[in-house]
Tab-separated table of C-alpha atoms and ligand atoms in Angstrom:
chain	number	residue	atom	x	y	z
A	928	UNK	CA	102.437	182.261	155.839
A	929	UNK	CA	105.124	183.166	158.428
A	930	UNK	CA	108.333	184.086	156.287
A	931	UNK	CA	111.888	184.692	157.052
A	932	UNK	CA	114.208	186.207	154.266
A	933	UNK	CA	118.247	186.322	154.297
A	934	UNK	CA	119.772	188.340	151.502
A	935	UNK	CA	122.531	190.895	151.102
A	936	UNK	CA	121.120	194.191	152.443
A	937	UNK	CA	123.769	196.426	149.945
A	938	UNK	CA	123.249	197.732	146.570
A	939	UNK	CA	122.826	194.164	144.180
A	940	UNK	CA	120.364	192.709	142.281
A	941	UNK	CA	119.826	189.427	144.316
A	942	UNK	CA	118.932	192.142	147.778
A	943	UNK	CA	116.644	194.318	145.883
A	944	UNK	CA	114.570	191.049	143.951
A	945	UNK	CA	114.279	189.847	148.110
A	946	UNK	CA	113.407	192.929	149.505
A	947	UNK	CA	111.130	193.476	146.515
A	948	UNK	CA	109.693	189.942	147.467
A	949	UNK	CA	109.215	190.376	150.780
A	950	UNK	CA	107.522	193.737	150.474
A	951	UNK	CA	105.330	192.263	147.749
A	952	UNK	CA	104.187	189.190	149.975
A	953	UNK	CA	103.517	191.767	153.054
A	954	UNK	CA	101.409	193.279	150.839
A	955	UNK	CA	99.583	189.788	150.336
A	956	UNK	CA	98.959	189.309	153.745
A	957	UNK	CA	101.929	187.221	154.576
A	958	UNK	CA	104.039	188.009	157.695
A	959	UNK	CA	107.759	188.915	157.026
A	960	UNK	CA	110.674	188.381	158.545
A	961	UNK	CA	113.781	190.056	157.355
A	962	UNK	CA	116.798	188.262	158.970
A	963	UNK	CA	119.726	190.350	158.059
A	964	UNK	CA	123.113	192.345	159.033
A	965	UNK	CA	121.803	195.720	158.187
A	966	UNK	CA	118.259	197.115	156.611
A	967	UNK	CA	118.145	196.200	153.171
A	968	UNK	CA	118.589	199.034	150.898
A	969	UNK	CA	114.839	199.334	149.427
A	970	UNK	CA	113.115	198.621	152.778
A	971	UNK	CA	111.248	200.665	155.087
A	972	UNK	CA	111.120	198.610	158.021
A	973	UNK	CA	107.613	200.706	159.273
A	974	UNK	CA	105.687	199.005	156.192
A	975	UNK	CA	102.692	196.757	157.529
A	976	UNK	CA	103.563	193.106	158.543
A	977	UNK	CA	107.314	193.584	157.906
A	978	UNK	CA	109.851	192.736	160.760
A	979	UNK	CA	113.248	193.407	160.988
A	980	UNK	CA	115.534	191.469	162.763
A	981	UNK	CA	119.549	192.514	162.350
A	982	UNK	CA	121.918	190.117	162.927
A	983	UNK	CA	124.691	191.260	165.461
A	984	UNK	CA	128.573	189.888	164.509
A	985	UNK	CA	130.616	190.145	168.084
A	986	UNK	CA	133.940	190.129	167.596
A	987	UNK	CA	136.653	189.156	169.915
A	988	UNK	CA	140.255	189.502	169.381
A	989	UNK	CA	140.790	185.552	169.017
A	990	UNK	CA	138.477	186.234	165.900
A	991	UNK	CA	140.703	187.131	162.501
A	992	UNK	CA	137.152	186.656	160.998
A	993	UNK	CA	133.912	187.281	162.627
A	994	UNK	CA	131.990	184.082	162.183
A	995	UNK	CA	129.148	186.109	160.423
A	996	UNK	CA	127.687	182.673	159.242
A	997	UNK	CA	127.104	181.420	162.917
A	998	UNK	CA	125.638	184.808	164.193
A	999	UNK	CA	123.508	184.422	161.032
A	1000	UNK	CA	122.424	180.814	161.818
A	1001	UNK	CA	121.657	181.702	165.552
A	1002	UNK	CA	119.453	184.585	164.829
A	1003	UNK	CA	117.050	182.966	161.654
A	1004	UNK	CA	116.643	180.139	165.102
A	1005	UNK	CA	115.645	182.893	167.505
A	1006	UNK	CA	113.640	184.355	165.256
A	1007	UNK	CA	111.842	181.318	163.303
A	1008	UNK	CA	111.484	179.753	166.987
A	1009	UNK	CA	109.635	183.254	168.650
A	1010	UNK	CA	107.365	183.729	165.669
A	1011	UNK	CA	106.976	180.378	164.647
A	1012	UNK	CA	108.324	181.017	160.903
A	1013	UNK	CA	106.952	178.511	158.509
A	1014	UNK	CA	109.844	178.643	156.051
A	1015	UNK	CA	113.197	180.448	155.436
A	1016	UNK	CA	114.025	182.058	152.373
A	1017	UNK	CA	117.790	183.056	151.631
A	1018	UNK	CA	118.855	184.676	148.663
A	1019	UNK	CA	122.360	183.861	147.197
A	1020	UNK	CA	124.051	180.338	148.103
A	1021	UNK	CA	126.867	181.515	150.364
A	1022	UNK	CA	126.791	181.644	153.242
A	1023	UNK	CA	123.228	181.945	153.683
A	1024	UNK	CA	121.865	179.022	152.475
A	1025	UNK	CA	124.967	177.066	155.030
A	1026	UNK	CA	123.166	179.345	157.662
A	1027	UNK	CA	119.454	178.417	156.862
A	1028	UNK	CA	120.923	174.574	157.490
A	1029	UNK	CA	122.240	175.479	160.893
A	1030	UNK	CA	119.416	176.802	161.715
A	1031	UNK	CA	116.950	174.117	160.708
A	1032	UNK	CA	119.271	171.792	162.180
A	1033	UNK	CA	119.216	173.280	165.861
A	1034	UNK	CA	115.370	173.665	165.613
A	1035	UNK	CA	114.984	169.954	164.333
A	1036	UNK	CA	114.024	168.564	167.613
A	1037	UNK	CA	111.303	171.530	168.207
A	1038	UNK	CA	109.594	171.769	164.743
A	1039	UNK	CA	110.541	171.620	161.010
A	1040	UNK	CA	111.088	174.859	159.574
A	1041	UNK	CA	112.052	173.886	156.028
A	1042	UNK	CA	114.536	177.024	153.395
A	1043	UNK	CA	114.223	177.692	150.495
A	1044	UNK	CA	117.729	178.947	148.452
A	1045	UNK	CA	117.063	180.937	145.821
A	1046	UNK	CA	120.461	180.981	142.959
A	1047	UNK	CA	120.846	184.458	141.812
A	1048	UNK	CA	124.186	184.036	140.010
A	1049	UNK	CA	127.730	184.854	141.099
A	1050	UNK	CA	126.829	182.729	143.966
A	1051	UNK	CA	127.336	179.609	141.718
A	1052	UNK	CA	129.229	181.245	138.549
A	1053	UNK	CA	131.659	183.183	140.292
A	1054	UNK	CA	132.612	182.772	143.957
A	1055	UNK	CA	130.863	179.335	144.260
A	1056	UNK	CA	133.065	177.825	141.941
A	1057	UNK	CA	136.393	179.118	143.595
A	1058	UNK	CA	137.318	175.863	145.351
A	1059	UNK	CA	137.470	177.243	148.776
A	1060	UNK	CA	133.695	177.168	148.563
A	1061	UNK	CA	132.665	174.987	146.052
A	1062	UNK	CA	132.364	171.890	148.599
A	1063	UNK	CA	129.790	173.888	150.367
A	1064	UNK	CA	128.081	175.421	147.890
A	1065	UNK	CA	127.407	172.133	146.378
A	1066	UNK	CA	126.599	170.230	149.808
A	1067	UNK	CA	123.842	173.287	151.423
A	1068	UNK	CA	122.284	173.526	147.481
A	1069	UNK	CA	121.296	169.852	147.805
A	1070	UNK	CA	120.561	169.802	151.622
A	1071	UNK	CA	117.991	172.461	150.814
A	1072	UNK	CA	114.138	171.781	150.955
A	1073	UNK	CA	113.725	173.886	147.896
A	1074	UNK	CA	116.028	175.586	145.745
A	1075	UNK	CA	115.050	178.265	142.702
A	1076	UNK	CA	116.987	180.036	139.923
A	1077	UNK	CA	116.291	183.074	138.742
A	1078	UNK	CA	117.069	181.939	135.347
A	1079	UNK	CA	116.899	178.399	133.107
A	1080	UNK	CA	120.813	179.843	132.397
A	1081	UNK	CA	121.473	179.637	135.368
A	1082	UNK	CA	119.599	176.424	136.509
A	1083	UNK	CA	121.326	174.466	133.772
A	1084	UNK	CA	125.075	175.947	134.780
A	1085	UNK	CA	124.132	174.875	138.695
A	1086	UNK	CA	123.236	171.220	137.184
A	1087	UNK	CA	126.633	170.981	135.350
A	1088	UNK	CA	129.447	172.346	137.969
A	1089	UNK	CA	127.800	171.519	140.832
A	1090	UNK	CA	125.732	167.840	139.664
A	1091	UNK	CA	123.305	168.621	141.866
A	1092	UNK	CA	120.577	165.976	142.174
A	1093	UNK	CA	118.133	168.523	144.031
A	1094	UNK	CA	115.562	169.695	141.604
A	1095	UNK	CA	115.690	173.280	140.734
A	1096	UNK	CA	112.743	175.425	140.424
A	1097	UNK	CA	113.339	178.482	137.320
A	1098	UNK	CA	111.092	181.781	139.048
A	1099	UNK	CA	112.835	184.475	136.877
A	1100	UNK	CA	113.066	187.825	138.432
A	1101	UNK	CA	110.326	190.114	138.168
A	1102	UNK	CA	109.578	194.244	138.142
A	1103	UNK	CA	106.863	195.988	139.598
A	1104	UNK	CA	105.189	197.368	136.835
A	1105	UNK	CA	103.340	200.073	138.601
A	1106	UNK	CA	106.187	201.906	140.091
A	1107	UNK	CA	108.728	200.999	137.083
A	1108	UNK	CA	106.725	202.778	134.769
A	1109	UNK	CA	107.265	205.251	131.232
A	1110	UNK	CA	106.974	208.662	131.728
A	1111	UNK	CA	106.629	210.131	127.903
A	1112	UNK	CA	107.616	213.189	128.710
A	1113	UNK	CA	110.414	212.648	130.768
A	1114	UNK	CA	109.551	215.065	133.605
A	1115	UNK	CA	113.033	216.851	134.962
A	1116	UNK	CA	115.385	215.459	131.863
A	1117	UNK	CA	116.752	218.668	131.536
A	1118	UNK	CA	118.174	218.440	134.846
A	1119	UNK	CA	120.749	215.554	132.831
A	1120	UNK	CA	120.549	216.931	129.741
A	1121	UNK	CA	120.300	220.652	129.324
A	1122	UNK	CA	120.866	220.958	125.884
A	1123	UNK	CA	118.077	218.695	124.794
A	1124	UNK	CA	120.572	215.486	124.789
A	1125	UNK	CA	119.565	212.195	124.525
A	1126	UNK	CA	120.269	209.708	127.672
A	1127	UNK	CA	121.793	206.341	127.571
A	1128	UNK	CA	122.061	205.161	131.278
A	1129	UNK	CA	123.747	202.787	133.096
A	1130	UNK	CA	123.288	200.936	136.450
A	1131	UNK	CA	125.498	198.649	138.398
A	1132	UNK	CA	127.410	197.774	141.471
A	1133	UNK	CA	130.616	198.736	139.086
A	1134	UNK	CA	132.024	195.103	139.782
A	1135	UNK	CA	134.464	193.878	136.578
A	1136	UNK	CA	131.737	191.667	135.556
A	1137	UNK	CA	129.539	194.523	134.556
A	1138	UNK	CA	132.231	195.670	132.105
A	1139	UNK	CA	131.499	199.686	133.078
A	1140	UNK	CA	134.877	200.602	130.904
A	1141	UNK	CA	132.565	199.544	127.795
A	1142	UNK	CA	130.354	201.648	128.759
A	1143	UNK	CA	132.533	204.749	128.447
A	1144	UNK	CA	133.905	203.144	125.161
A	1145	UNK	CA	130.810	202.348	123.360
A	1146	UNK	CA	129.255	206.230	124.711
A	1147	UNK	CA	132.497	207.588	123.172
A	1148	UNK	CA	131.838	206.293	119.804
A	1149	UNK	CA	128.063	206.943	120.537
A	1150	UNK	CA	128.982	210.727	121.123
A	1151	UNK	CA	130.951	210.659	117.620
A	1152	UNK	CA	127.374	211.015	115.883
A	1153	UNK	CA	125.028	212.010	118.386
A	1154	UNK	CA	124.328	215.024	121.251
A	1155	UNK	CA	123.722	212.497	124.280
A	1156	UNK	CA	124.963	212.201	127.847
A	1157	UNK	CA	125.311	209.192	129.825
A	1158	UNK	CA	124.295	208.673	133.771
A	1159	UNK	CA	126.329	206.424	135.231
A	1160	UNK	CA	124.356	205.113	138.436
A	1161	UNK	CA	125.497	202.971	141.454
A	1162	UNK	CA	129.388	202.361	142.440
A	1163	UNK	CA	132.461	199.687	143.336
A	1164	UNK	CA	135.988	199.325	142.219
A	1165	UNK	CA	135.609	199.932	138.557
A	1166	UNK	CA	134.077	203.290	139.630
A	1167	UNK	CA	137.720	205.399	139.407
A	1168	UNK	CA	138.727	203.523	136.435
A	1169	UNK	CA	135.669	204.720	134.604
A	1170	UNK	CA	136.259	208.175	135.605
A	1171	UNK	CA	139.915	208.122	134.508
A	1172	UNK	CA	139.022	206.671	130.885
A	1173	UNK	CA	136.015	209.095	130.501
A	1174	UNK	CA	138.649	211.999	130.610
A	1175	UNK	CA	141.369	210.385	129.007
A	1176	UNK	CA	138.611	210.058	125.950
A	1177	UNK	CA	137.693	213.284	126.585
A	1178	UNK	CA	134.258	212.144	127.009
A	1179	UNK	CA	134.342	213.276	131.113
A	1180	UNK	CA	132.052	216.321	130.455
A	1181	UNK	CA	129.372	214.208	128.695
A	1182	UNK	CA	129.110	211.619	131.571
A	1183	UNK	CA	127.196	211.942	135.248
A	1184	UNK	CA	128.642	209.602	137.517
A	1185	UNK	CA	125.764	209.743	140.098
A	1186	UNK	CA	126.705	206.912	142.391
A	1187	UNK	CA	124.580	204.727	144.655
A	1188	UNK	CA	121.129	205.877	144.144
A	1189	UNK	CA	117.441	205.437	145.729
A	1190	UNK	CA	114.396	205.171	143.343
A	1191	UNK	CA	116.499	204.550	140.435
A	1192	UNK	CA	112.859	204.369	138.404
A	1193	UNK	CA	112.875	207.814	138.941
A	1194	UNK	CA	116.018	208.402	136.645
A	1195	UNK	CA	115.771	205.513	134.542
A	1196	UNK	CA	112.456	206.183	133.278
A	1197	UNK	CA	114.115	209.693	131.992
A	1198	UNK	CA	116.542	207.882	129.698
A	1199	UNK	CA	115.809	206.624	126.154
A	1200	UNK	CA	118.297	203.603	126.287
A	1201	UNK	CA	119.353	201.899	128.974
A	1202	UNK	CA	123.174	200.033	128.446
A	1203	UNK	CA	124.460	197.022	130.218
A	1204	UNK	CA	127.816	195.046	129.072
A	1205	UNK	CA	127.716	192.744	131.308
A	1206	UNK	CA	130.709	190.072	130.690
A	1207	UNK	CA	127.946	187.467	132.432
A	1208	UNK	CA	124.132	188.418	133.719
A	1209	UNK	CA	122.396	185.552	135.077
A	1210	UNK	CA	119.022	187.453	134.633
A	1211	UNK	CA	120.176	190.861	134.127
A	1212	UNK	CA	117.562	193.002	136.650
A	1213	UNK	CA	118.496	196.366	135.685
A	1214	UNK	CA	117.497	195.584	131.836
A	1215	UNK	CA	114.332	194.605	132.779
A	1216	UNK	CA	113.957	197.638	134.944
A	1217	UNK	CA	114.821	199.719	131.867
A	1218	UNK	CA	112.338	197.664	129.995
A	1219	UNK	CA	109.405	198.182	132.522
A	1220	UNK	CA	110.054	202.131	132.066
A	1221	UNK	CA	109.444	201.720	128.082
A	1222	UNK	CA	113.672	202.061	128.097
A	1223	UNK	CA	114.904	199.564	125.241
A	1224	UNK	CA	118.156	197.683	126.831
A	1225	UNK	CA	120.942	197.184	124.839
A	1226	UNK	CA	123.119	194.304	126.289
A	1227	UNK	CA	124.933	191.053	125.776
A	1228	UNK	CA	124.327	187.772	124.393
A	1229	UNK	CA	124.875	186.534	127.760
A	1230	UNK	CA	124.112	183.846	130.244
A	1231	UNK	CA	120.166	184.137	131.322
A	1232	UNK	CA	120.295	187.654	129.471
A	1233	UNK	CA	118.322	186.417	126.243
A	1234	UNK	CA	115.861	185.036	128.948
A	1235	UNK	CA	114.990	188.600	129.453
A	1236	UNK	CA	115.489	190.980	126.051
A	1237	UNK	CA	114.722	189.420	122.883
A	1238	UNK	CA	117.397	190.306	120.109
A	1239	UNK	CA	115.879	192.891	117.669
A	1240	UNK	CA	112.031	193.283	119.295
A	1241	UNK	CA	112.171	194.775	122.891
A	1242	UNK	CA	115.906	195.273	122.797
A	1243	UNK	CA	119.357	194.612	121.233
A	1244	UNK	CA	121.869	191.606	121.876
A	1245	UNK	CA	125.647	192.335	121.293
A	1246	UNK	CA	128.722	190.027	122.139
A	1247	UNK	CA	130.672	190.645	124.882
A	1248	UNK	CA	133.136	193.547	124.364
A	1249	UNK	CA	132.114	194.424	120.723
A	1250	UNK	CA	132.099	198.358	121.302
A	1251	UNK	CA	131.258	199.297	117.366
A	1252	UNK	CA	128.346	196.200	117.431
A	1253	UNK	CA	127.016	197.947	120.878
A	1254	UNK	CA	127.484	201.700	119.667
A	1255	UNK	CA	125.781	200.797	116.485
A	1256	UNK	CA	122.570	199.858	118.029
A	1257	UNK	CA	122.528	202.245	120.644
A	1258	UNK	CA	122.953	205.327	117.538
A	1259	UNK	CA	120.006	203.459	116.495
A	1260	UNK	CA	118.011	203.904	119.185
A	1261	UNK	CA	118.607	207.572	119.341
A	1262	UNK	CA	118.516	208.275	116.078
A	1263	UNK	CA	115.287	206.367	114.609
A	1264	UNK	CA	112.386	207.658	116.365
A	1265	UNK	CA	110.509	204.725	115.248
A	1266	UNK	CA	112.587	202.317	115.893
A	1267	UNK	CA	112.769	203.444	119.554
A	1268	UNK	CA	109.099	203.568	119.964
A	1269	UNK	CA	108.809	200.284	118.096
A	1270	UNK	CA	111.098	198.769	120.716
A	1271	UNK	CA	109.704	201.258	123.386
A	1272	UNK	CA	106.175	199.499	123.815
A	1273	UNK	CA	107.570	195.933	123.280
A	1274	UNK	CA	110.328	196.424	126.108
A	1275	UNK	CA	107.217	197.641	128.312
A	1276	UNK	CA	104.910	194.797	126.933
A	1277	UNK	CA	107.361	191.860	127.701
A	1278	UNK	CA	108.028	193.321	131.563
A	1279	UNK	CA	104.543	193.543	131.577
A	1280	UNK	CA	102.987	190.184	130.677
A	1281	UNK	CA	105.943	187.619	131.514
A	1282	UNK	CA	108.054	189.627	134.311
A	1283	UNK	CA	105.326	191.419	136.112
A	1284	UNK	CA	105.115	191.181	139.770
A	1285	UNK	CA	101.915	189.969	139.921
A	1286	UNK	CA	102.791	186.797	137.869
A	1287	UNK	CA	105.889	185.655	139.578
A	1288	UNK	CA	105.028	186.285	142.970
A	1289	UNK	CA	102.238	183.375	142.744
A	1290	UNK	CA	105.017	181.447	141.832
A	1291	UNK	CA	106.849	181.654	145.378
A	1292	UNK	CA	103.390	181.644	146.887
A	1293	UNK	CA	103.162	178.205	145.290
A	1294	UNK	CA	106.251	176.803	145.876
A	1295	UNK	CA	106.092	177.801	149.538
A	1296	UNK	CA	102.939	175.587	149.954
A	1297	UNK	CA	104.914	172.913	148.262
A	1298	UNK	CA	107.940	172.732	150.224
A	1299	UNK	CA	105.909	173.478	153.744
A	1300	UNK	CA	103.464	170.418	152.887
A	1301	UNK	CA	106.901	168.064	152.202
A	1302	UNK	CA	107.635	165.768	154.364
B	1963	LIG	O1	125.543	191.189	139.430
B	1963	LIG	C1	126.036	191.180	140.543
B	1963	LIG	O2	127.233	191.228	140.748
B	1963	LIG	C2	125.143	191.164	141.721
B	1963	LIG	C3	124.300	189.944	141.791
B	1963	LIG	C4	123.629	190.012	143.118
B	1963	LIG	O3	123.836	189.147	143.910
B	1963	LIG	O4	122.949	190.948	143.408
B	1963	LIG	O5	123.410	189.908	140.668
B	1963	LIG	C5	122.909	188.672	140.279
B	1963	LIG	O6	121.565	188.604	140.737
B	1963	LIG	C6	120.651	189.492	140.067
B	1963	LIG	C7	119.276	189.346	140.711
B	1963	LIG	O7	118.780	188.057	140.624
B	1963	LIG	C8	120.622	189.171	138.570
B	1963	LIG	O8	119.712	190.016	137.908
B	1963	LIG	C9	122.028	189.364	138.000
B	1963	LIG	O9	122.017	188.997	136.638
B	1963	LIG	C10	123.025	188.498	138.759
B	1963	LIG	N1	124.390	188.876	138.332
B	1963	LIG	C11	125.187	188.057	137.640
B	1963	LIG	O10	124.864	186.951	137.296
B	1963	LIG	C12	126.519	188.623	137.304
């Protein structure tokens, strides 16, 4: 198949499970498009049967706002029109999925090059609902040929606030479990942890919905009881805050904040718990990153979270904001050697037989042919 993909080329989870995608399916055979306004993060744009096309905003001084979601709609045209695409794929609702409609719209009278939108979250939970965008959220969800969640969480929230009538295909996110991999011996730790320290990481795009000031909170009670240090990985607006509390706990000498980082699997596989907060998670990619590298999660009992991590076998489930409940199981973890291997192998053994790569990538395969053979 002829594929082009829209997603957020930045640091997120909803860019890296497309790019991820896309690379994946090149690797299949399929031919890729990647329609976008900069080269997503985790690409290399020389890999075999990958294209990239970047989408150009001109601005004039009429222009307060660049009408990104025109430029957008006029390029996935060109480009589904000069190599005769057989579908578009965008990731996140707005505006991409309002693009993809454009775009199948002008090409209507030509051919029918049907899109896919694929829900990854905030897109319906967060921005989607502010009523500035709600309207057409709702009305480019239902106009589209196909539409996935990455969660039944989030599938079921879509239903509710938006009543859409479109049917809504759950492909959770998935890991590659070859390059997210343990490494027992956790070549190069010391370069984190000198002083034989155990690791609790951290990765995010430091947005208020991760809840990052927990994580300083919860490590400060962790580093009441045990030698560890915490990596901090990634970046965004609660970035200085973090900093600020980590000294003001007097924590600041414990904690790495690395910021936006390539081949994360590289550091997260060194850790031996990795720690996410979140207020909401519609999947939560990072834990199952963790997970893939034999790195028990500890998060919340949130949204499509216990999709992911089952409470008490490959990880730990804590409410929202309970610092003690969240410090408590992450002493655990570094503390009980068995429990960590224990929860070690099952985090590994759930990424890989229900989030592995090569079992959820048949399912866009699938629901490709589906949507291409609709009429
Ligand atoms: O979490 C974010 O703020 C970023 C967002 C994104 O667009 O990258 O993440 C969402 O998509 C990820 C990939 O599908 C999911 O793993 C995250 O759980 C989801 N974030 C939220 O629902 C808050």
């Amino acid at each position: 198949m002829k594929i082009g993909i829209t997603c957020y080329p930045t640091y997120g989870g909803s860019g890296i499970v497309a790019t991820e995608l896309g690379l994946e399916l090149a690797a299949r055979g399929h031919e890729i498009h990647f329609i976008t306004y900069a080269n997503p993060i985790r690409l290399d744009p020389g890999t075999h049967r990958i294209h990239y096309h970047e989408v150009e905003v001109s601005n004039y001084p009429l222009f307060q706002y660049p009408p990104y979601c025109l430029a957008l709609a006029s390029r996935m045209a060109e480009v589904a029109e000069v190599y005769q695409l057989d579908l578009l794929h965008v990731h996140y609702a707005i505006p991409h999925s309002v693009s993809a409609l454009l775009a199948r719209d002008m090409l209507s009278a030509k051919r029918r090059v049907p899109f896919v939108t694929t829900l990854h979250g905030t897109d319906i939970t967060l921005v989607g609902m502010d009523r500035s965008y709600y309207g057409i959220t709702q009305y480019s969800i239902e106009k589209s040929d196909g539409v996935t969640s990455i969660s039944e969480d989030l599938r079921r929230q879509t239903l509710d606030v938006f009543k859409i009538q479109n049917e809504i295909r759950v492909i959770h996110n998935f890991v590659n479990c070859d390059v997210y991999a343990p490494d027992i011996d956790r070549h190069g730790i010391e370069d984190y942890a000198p002083n034989g320290e155990k690791l609790v990481i951290h990765l995010s795009n430091f947005r208020p919905v991760k809840r990052v000031l927990d994580c300083i909170r919860v490590f400060a009670d962790v580093r009441k009881d045990v030698n560890a240090r915490l990596l901090m990985v990634g970046d965004g607006p609660d970035r200085g805050p973090a900093e600020h509390l980590a000294h003001q706990l007097g924590i600041k000498e414990h904690v790495d904040f690395l910021g936006k980082q390539n081949n994360v699997e590289r550091l997260i596989r060194l850790a031996h718990v990795i720690h996410m907060p979140s207020e909401m998670e519609s999947f939560g990619l990072a834990a199952l990153e963790g997970m893939a590298c034999g790195v028990p999660p500890v998060g919340t009992r949130v949204g499509g979270v216990p999709e992911c991590i089952t409470d008490q076998v490959d990880g730990f489930l804590e409410a929202v904001g309970d610092i003690r409940g969240q410090s408590e199981r992450i002493k655990s973890l570094l503390t009980d050697e068995s429990l960590h291997l224990r929860m070690s192998t099952a985090a590994r053994k759930t990424a890989t037989t229900r989030f592995c790569t090569t079992k959820i990538i048949q399912q866009y395969e699938r629901y490709y042919e589906e949507v291409i053979a609709r009429k």
